[in-house]
mmCIF file of C-alpha atoms in Angstrom:
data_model
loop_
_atom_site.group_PDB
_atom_site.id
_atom_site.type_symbol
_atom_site.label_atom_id
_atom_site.label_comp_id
_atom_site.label_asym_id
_atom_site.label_seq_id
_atom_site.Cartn_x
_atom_site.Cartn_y
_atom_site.Cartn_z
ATOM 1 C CA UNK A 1 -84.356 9.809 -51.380
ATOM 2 C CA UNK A 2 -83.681 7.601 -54.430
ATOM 3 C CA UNK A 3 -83.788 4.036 -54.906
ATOM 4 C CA UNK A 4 -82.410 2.068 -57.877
ATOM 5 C CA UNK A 5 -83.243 -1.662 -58.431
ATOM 6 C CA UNK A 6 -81.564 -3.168 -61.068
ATOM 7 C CA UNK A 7 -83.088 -6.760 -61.360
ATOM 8 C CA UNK A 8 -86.045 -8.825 -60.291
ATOM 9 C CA UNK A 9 -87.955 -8.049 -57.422
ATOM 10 C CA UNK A 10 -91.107 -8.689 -55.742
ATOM 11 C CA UNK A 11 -94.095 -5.589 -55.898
ATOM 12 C CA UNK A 12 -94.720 -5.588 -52.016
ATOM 13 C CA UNK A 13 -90.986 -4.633 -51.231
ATOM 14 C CA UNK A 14 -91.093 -1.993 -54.212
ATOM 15 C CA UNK A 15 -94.438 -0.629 -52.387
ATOM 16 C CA UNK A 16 -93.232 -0.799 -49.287
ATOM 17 C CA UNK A 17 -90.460 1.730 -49.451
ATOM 18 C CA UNK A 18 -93.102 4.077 -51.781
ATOM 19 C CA UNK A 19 -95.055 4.038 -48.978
ATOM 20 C CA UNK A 20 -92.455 5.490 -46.451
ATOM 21 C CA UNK A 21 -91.785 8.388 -49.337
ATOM 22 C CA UNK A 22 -88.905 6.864 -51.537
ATOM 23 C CA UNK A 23 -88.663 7.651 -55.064
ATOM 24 C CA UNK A 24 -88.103 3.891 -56.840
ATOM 25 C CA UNK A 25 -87.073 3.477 -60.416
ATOM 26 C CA UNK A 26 -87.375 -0.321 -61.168
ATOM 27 C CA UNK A 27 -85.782 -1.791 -64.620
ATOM 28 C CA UNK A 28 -85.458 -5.218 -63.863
ATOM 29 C CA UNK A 29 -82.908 -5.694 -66.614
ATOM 30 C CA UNK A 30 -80.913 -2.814 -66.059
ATOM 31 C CA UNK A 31 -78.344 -5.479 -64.503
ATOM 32 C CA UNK A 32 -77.346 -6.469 -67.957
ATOM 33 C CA UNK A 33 -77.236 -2.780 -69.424
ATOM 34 C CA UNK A 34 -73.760 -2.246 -68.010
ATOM 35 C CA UNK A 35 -73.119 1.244 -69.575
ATOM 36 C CA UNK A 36 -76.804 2.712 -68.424
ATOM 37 C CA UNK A 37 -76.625 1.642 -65.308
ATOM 38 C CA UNK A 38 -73.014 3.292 -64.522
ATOM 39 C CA UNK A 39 -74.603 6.557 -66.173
ATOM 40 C CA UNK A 40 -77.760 6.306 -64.360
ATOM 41 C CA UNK A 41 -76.772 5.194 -61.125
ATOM 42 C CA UNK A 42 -74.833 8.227 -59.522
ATOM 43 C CA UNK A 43 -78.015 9.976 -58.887
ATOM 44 C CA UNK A 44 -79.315 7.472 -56.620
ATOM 45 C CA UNK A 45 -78.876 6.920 -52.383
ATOM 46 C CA UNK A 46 -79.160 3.100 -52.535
ATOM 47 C CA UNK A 47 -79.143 0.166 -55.252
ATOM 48 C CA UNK A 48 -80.511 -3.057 -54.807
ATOM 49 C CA UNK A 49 -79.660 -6.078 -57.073
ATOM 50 C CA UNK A 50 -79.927 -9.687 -57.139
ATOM 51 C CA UNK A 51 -76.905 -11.897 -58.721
ATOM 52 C CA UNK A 52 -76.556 -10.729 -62.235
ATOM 53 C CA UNK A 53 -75.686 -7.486 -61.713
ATOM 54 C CA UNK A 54 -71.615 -6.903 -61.492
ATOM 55 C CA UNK A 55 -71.362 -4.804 -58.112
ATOM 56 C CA UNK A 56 -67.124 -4.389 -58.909
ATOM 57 C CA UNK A 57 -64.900 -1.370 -58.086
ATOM 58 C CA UNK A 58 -66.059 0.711 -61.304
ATOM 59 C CA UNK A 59 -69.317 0.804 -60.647
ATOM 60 C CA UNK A 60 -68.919 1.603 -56.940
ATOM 61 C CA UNK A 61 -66.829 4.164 -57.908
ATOM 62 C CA UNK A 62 -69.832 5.550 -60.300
ATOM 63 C CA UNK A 63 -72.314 5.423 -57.600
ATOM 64 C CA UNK A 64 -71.077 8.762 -55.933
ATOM 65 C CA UNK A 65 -74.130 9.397 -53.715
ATOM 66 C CA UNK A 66 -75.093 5.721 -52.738
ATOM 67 C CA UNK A 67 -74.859 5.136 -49.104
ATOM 68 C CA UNK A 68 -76.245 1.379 -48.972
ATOM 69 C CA UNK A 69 -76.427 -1.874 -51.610
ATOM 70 C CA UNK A 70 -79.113 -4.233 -50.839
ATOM 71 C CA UNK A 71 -78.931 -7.832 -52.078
ATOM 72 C CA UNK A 72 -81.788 -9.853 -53.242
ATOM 73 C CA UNK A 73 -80.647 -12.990 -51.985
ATOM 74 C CA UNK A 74 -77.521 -14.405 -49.893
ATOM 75 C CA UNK A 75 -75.208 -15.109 -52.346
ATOM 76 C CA UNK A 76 -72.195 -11.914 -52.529
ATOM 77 C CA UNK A 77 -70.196 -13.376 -55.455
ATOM 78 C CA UNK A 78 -71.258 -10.865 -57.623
ATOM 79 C CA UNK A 79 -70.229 -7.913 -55.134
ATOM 80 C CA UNK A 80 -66.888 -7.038 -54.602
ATOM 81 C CA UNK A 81 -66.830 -6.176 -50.710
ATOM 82 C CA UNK A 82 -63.798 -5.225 -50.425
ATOM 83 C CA UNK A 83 -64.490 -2.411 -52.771
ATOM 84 C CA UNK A 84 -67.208 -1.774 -50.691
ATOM 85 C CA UNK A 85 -65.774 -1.904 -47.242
ATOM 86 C CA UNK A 86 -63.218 0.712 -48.735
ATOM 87 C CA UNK A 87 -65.379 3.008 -49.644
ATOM 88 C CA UNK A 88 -67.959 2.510 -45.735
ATOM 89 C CA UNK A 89 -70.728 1.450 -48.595
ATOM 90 C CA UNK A 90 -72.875 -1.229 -46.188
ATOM 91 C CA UNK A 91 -73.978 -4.511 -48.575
ATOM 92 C CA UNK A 92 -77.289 -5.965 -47.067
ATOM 93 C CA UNK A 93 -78.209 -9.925 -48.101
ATOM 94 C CA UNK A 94 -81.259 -11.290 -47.416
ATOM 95 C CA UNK A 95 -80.581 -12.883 -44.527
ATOM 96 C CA UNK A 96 -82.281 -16.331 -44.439
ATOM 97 C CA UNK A 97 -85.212 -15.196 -46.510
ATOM 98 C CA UNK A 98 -85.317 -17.875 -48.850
ATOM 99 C CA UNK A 99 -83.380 -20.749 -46.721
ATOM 100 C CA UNK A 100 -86.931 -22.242 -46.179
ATOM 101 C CA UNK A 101 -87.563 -22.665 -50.452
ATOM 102 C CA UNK A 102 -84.335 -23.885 -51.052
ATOM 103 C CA UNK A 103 -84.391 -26.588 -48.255
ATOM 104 C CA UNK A 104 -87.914 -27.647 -49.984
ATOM 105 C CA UNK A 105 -86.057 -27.760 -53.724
ATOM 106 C CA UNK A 106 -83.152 -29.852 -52.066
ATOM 107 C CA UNK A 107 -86.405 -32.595 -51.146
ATOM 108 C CA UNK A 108 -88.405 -32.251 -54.278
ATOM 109 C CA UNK A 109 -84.670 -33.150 -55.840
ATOM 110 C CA UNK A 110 -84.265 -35.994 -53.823
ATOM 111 C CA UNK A 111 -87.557 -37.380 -54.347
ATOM 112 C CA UNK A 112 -87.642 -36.975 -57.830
ATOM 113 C CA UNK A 113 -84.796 -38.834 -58.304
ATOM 114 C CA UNK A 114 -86.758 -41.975 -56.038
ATOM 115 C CA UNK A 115 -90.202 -41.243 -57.622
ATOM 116 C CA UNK A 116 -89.673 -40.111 -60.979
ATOM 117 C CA UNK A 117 -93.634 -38.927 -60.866
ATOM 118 C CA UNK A 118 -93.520 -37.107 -64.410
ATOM 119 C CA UNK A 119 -91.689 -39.500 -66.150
ATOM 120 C CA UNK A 120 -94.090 -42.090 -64.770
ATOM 121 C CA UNK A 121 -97.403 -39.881 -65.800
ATOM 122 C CA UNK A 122 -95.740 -39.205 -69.469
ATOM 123 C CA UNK A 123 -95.550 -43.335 -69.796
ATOM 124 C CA UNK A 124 -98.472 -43.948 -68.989
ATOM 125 C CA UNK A 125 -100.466 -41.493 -71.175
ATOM 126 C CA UNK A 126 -98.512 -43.550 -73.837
ATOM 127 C CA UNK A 127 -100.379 -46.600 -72.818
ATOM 128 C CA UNK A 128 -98.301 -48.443 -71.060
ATOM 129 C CA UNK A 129 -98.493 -49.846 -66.977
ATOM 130 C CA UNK A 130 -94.976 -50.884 -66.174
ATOM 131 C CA UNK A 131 -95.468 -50.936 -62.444
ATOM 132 C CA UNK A 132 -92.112 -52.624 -62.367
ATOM 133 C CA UNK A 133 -89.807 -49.970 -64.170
ATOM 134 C CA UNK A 134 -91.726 -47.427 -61.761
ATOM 135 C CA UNK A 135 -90.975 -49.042 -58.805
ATOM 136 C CA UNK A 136 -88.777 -46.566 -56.769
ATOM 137 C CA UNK A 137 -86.941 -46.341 -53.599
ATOM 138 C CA UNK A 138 -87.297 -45.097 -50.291
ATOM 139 C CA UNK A 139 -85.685 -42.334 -48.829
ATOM 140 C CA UNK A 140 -86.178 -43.688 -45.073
ATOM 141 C CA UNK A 141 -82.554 -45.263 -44.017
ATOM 142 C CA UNK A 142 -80.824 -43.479 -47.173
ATOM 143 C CA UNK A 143 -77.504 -40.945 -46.357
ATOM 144 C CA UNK A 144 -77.728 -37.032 -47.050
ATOM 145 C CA UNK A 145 -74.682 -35.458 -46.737
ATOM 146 C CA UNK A 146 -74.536 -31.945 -46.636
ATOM 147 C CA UNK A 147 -71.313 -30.015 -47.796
ATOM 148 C CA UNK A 148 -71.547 -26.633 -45.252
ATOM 149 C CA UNK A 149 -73.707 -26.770 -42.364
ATOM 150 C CA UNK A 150 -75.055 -22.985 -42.410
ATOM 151 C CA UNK A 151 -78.918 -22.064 -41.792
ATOM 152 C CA UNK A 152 -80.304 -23.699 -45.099
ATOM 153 C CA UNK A 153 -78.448 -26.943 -44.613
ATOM 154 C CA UNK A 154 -79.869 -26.946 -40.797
ATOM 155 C CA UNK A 155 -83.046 -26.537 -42.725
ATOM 156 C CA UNK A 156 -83.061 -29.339 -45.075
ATOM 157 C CA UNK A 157 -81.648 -31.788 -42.160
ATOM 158 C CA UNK A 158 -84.751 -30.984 -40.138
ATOM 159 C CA UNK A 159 -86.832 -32.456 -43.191
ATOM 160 C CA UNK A 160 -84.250 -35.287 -43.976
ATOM 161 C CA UNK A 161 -84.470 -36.503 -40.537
ATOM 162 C CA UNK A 162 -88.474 -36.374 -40.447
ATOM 163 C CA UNK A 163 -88.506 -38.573 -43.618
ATOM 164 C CA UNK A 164 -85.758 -40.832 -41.546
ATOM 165 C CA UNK A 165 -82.731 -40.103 -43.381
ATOM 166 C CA UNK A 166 -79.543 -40.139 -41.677
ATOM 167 C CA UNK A 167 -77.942 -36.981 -41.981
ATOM 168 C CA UNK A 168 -73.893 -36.458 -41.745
ATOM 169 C CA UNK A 169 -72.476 -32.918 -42.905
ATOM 170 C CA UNK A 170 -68.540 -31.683 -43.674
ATOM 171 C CA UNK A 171 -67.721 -28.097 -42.589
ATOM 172 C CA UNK A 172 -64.564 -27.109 -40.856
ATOM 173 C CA UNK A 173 -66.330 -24.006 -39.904
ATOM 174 C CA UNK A 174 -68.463 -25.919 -37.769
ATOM 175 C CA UNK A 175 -68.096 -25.622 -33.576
ATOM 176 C CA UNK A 176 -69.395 -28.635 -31.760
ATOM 177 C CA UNK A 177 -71.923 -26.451 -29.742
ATOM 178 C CA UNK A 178 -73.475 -25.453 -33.399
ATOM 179 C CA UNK A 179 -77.499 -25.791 -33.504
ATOM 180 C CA UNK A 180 -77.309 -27.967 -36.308
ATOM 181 C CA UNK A 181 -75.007 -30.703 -34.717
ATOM 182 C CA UNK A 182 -76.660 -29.881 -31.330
ATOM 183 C CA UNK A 183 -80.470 -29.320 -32.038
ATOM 184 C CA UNK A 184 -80.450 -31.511 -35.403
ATOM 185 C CA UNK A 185 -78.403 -34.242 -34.995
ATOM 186 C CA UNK A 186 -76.346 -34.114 -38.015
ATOM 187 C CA UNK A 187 -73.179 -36.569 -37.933
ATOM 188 C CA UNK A 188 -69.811 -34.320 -38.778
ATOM 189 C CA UNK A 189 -67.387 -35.853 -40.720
ATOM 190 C CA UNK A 190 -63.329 -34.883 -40.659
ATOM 191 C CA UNK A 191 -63.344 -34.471 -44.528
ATOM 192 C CA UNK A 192 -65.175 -34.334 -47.786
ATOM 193 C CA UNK A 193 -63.953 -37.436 -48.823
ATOM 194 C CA UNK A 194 -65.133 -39.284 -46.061
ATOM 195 C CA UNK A 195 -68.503 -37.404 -46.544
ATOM 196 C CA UNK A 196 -68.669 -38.754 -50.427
ATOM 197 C CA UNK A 197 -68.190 -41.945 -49.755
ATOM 198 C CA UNK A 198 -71.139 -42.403 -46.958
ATOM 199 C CA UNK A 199 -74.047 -40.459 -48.847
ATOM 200 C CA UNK A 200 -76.496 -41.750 -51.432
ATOM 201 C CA UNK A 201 -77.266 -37.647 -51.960
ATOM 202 C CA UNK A 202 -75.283 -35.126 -51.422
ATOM 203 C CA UNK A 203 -76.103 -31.488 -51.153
ATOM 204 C CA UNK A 204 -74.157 -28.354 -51.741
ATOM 205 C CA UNK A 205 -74.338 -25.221 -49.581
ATOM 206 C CA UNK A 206 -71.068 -23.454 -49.725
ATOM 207 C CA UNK A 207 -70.624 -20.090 -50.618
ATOM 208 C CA UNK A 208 -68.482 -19.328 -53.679
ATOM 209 C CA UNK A 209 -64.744 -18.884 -53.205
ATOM 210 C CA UNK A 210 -61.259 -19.688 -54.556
ATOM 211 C CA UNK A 211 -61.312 -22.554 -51.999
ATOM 212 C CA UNK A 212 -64.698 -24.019 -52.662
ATOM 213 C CA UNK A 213 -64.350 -23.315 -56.911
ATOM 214 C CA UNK A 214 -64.596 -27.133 -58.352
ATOM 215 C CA UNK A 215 -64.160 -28.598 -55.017
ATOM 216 C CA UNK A 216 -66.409 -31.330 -56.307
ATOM 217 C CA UNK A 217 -64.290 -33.263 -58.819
ATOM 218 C CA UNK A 218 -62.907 -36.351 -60.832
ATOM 219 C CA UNK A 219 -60.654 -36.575 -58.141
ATOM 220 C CA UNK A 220 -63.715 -37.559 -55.751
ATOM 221 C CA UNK A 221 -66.272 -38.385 -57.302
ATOM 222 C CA UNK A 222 -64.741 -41.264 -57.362
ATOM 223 C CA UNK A 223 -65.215 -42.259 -53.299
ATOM 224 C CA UNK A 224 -69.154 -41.629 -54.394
ATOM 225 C CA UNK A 225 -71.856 -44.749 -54.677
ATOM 226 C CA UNK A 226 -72.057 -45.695 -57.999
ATOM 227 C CA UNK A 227 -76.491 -45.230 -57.021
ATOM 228 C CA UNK A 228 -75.370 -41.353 -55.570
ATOM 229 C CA UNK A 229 -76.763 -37.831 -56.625
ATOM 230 C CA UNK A 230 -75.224 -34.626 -56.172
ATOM 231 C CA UNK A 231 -77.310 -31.648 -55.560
ATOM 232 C CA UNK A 232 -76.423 -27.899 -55.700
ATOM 233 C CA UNK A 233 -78.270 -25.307 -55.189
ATOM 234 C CA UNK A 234 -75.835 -22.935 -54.074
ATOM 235 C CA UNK A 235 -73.435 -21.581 -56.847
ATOM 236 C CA UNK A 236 -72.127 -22.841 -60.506
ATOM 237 C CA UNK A 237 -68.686 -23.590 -60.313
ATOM 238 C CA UNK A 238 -68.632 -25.354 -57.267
ATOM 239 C CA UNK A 239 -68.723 -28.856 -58.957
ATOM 240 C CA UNK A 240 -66.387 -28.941 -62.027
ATOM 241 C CA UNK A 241 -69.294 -29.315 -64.542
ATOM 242 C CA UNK A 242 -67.354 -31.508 -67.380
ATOM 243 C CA UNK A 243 -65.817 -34.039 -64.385
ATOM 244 C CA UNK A 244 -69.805 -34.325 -63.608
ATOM 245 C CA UNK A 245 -70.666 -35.228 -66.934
ATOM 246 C CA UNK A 246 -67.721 -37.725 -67.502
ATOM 247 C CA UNK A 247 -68.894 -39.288 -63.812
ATOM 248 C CA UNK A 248 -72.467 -39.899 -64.642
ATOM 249 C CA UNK A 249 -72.214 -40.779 -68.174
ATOM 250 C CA UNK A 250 -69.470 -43.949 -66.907
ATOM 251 C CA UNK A 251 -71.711 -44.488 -64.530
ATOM 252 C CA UNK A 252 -69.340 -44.016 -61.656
ATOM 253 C CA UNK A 253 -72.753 -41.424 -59.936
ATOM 254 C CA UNK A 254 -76.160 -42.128 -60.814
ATOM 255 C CA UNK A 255 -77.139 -38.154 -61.344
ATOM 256 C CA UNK A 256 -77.058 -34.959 -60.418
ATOM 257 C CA UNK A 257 -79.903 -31.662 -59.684
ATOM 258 C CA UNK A 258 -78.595 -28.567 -60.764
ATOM 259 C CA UNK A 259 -80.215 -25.297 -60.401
ATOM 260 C CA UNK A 260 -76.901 -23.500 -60.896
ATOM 261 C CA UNK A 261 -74.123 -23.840 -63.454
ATOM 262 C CA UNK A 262 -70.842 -22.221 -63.585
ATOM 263 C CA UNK A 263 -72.347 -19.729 -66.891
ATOM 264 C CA UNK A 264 -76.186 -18.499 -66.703
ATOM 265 C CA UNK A 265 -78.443 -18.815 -68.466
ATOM 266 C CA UNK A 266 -77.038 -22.879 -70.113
ATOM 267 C CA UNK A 267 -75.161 -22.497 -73.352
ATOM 268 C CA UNK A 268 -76.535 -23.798 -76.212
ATOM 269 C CA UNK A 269 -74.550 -27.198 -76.877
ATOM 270 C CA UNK A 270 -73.942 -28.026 -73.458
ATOM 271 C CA UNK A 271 -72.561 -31.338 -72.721
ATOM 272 C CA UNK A 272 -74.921 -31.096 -69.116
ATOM 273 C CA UNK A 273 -78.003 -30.319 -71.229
ATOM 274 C CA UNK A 274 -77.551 -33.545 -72.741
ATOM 275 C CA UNK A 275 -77.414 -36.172 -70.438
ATOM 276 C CA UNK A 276 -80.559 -37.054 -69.293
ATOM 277 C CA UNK A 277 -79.589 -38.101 -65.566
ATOM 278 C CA UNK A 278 -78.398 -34.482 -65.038
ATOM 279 C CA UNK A 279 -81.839 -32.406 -64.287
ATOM 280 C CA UNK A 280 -81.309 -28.669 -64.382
ATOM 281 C CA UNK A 281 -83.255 -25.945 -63.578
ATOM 282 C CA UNK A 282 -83.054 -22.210 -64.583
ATOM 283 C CA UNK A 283 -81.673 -20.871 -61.061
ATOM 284 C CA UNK A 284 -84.864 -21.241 -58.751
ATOM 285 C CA UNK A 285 -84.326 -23.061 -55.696
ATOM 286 C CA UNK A 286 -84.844 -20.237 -53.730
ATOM 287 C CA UNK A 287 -87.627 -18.765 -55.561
ATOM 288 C CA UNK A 288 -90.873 -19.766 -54.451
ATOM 289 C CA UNK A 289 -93.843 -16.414 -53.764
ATOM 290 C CA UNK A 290 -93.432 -16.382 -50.449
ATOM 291 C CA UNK A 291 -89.781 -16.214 -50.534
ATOM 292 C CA UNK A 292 -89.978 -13.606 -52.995
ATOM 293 C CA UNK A 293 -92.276 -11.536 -50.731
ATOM 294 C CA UNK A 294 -89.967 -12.296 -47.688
ATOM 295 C CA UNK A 295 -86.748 -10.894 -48.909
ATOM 296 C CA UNK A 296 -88.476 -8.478 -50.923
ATOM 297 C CA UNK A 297 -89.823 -7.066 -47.813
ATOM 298 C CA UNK A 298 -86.308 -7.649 -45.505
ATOM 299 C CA UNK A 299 -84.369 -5.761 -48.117
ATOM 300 C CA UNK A 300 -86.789 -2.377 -48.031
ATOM 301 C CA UNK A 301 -86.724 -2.015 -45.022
ATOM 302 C CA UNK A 302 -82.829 -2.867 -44.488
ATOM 303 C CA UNK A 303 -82.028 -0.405 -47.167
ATOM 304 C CA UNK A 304 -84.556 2.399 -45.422
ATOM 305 C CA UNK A 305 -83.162 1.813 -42.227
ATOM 306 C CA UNK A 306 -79.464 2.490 -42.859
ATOM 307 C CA UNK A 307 -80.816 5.447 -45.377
ATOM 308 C CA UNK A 308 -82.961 6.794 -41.912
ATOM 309 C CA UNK A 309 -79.160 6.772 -40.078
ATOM 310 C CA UNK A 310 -79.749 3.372 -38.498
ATOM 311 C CA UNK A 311 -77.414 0.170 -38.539
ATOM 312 C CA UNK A 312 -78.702 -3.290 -40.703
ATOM 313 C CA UNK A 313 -77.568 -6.215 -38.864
ATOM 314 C CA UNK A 314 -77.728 -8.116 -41.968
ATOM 315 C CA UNK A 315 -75.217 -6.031 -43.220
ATOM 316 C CA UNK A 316 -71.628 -7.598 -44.105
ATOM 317 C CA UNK A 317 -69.615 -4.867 -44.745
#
């Protein structure tokens, strides 16, 4: 049997399913090739992407003799399911693979923005010892608030509360008996408002949908600290990107940590690639080696076991 992988992904997961006797072609740009790929991909019994390939209706239709899509990585905005349910295609994420590296960006965000280290080293290799500018602030006693309270936001509380953060979360999803508010001790809030206007950070991880698109706006960043930072790490578009630069340049936020923005890669020009207290990043919180390896690894053998006639429960269609 065939596999087709259309973007980025690790060598032992490719090896892996050459091992068990699969034929892999690998073309880790083929996701932007839109025309190849719909005239290369009916020959093949799965296809595994990561986010910028366009899984819609047309290429579904194209891929005649695919029986499962794997996903490198949770996110599914880029995958119509729907289209896929309709047609008994089975769309495999990678299942907590990489909740563990983007719980560690979410702290290396938040510290940053206490101990600017780099911008510390770069002024002192220019001679100078300002001990007082450099003099940062604690995260011990400080607010998180996390917006969604799924398995990477259980994650990053577990760290928050070890460097003595308190930790409150918004998600109307949420039971009461949920790990997080049960094994973690995250505070729920009744609204997102509410959650704003208690956090010095707060921290995205909502999936993208037509309910969550801009949720984060002029309309409330206005309950935020004027000292607060935002942090997302989950999808562009969640946070309404020129409201964000209008709020920090006023001063009404301190700052924000982006590692996603509404269009990939930045444009040149940007209004957010201007403003200095806006630190992006090219899309990487969940990429660290051993996250690679991880959902390299979960998605071959995901993919071979619905291919071998078994059932992925990863699988959301």
């Amino acid at each position: 049997m065939k596999v087709l992988v259309t973007e980025l992904m690790w060598d032992d997961g490719i090896e892996e399913l050459k091992y068990n006797g699969y034929s892999v072609d690998y073309d880790m740009e083929l996701g932007r090739k839109r025309s190849e790929l719909l005239e290369l991909v009916p020959a093949y019994d799965a296809l595994i992407v990561r986010n910028e390939t366009k899984v819609d209706a047309e290429l579904l239709d194209a891929a005649k003799n695919t029986r499962v899509i794997g996903r490198l990585g949770v996110g599914l905005d880029n995958i119509d399911l729907e289209a896929a349910k309709a047609r008994n295609m089975p769309v495999i994420p990678a299942v907590h693979a990489n909740a563990t590296s983007v719980a560690e960006y979410v702290m290396a965000s938040m510290l940053d923005a206490y101990r600017p280290l780099a911008e510390a080293d770069a002024d002192v290799r220019k001679g100078n010892w300002d001990r007082k500018f450099f003099t940062g602030y604690e995260l011990n006693g400080k607010t998180l608030g996390l917006v969604g309270m799924g398995e990477i936001a259980h994650r990053v509380a577990k760290r928050a509360n070890a460097f003595g953060m308190d930790v409150i979360g918004y998600d109307p999803f949420v039971k009461p008996f949920d790990h997080i508010l049960t094994e973690t001790g995250v505070h729920p809030v009744g609204t997102l408002d509410e959650l704003l206007t208690n956090s010095d950070f707060v921290s995205i991880h909502v999936p993208m949908t037509k309910a969550t698109r801009h949720m984060i706006n002029k309309d409330n960043f206005k309950y935020m600290k004027h000292h607060a930072y935002v942090i997302n790490s989950a999808r562009g578009g969640i946070i309404h990107e020129q409201d964000l630069v209008e709020a920090v340049q006023s001063g009404e936020i301190a700052g924000a940590y982006l590692d996603v923005l509404e269009t990939e890669p930045v444009q040149k020009g940007s209004p957010l690639s201007k403003v200095e207290s806006i630190q992006l990043s090219p899309h990487i919180a969940g990429l660290t080696d051993e996250s690679q390896s991880r959902t390299a690894m979960l998605i071959a053998k995901e993919v071979m076991k619905v291919l071998e006639g078994g059932k992925s429960l990863c699988s959301v269609v």
